[in-house]
Amino acid sequence: MTHSSTIAWRLTASYRNLRQAAALVNLDPNALVVADSAGLAANDALPASLDCPSYFCDKTQFILILAELVRDGVKFDIALHEIEAGSGTSLAYATLHPRLDERTLAMLRDLDPATAAHMAAMNDSIDAVFERLRQQISG
């Protein structure tokens, strides 16, 4: 049996920071996914994620939320996920930010030089975009 899947960007940060950025772009709070929702009332610094595209979040909202996090200097992760249709389970992913550390990149080069080169190029592109955002925001 084959499963259909889709590719989604997944942004992960603290629930507090994602919630604040989401409110600025009128994003439905149901778009934020928290693994430990029971502990959220006591600790809004728990990690949360936002997928794009998703039912609640479009590309424009996603980019605006990302810009808010960059502007505020908030720590976040971005990964590309292959999401199984129906279950929403992540089948595979590649972390794009923060940048792969040199040790991990060296291991990847040993295993698959082409993928390592591609990941390094994507990291460079993302770093350049974030730097342009920072420059535009700070004037």
XYZ file of C-alpha atoms in Angstrom:
139
model
C 0.000 0.000 0.000
C 1.414 3.384 -0.968
C 0.812 6.470 1.094
C 0.479 9.908 -0.387
C 2.483 12.672 1.182
C 3.170 16.361 0.855
C 6.108 18.631 1.661
C 5.660 21.296 4.334
C 7.839 23.906 5.959
C 7.815 23.482 9.746
C 8.733 26.433 11.939
C 9.437 25.586 15.592
C 9.884 28.071 18.429
C 8.510 28.656 21.896
C 4.718 28.742 22.034
C 4.900 32.232 23.551
C 6.910 33.637 20.643
C 4.900 31.867 17.951
C 1.614 32.929 19.555
C 2.710 36.584 19.680
C 3.893 36.569 16.065
C 0.743 34.726 14.943
C -1.485 37.299 16.648
C 0.205 40.087 14.667
C -0.825 38.462 11.370
C -4.281 37.314 12.530
C -3.358 33.648 12.313
C -5.837 31.249 13.887
C -4.167 29.941 17.089
C -5.275 26.422 16.102
C -2.446 26.482 13.556
C 0.107 26.160 16.370
C 0.861 22.601 17.441
C 2.181 21.914 20.947
C 3.397 18.424 21.853
C 2.666 18.893 25.570
C -0.554 20.905 25.562
C -1.312 19.834 29.151
C 1.824 21.603 30.398
C 1.187 24.728 28.344
C -0.829 26.519 31.027
C 2.145 26.383 33.403
C 4.861 27.039 30.834
C 4.206 28.937 27.599
C 7.897 28.624 26.695
C 7.253 25.032 25.614
C 8.083 24.341 21.958
C 5.353 24.719 19.380
C 5.355 24.303 15.621
C 3.636 25.812 12.631
C 3.378 24.051 9.264
C 3.016 25.731 5.907
C 1.084 25.087 3.861
C -1.651 23.976 6.205
C -5.380 24.431 6.607
C -4.822 27.380 8.959
C -1.625 28.958 7.608
C -0.831 30.242 4.129
C 2.543 31.221 2.678
C 2.122 34.944 3.341
C 1.262 34.462 7.010
C 4.151 32.025 7.408
C 6.673 34.499 5.944
C 5.326 37.356 8.078
C 5.586 35.242 11.239
C 9.114 34.255 10.286
C 9.986 37.932 9.742
C 8.631 38.762 13.210
C 10.788 36.069 14.815
C 13.875 37.267 12.912
C 13.149 40.880 13.868
C 12.786 39.977 17.524
C 15.940 37.840 17.526
C 13.962 34.800 18.666
C 15.524 31.343 18.540
C 13.701 29.102 16.037
C 14.188 26.103 13.779
C 12.994 25.575 10.219
C 12.791 22.180 8.571
C 11.277 20.746 5.435
C 9.071 17.784 6.318
C 7.518 15.096 4.195
C 4.079 14.765 5.793
C 1.927 11.667 5.362
C -1.524 12.594 4.109
C -4.298 11.787 6.556
C -2.212 11.091 9.657
C -0.050 14.221 9.531
C 2.954 12.115 10.544
C 6.367 13.379 9.513
C 7.948 10.686 7.333
C 11.263 12.469 6.726
C 12.740 15.903 7.276
C 15.757 18.088 6.586
C 16.681 20.841 9.030
C 17.456 24.092 7.236
C 17.956 26.474 10.157
C 19.894 26.666 12.332
C 22.782 25.828 10.072
C 24.174 22.299 10.253
C 27.226 22.200 12.491
C 30.552 21.298 10.864
C 30.733 17.852 12.476
C 27.310 16.847 11.136
C 28.092 18.334 7.733
C 31.390 16.408 7.613
C 29.576 13.136 8.362
C 27.024 13.934 5.671
C 29.836 14.686 3.199
C 31.292 11.238 3.917
C 27.920 9.555 3.337
C 26.518 11.631 0.501
C 28.645 14.505 -0.859
C 25.924 15.782 -3.211
C 23.334 16.071 -0.436
C 25.902 17.727 1.839
C 26.671 20.312 -0.839
C 22.950 20.908 -1.379
C 22.312 21.331 2.366
C 25.246 23.752 2.696
C 23.935 25.798 -0.245
C 20.425 25.887 1.261
C 21.880 26.954 4.631
C 23.803 29.769 2.886
C 20.656 30.910 1.053
C 18.571 30.942 4.218
C 21.277 32.811 6.140
C 21.375 35.422 3.345
C 17.580 35.854 3.460
C 17.626 36.299 7.241
C 20.450 38.827 6.972
C 18.472 40.837 4.371
C 15.431 40.724 6.663
C 17.514 41.967 9.592
C 18.941 44.804 7.490
C 15.514 45.861 6.199
C 14.003 45.756 9.657
C 16.837 47.666 11.335
C 16.965 50.244 8.554
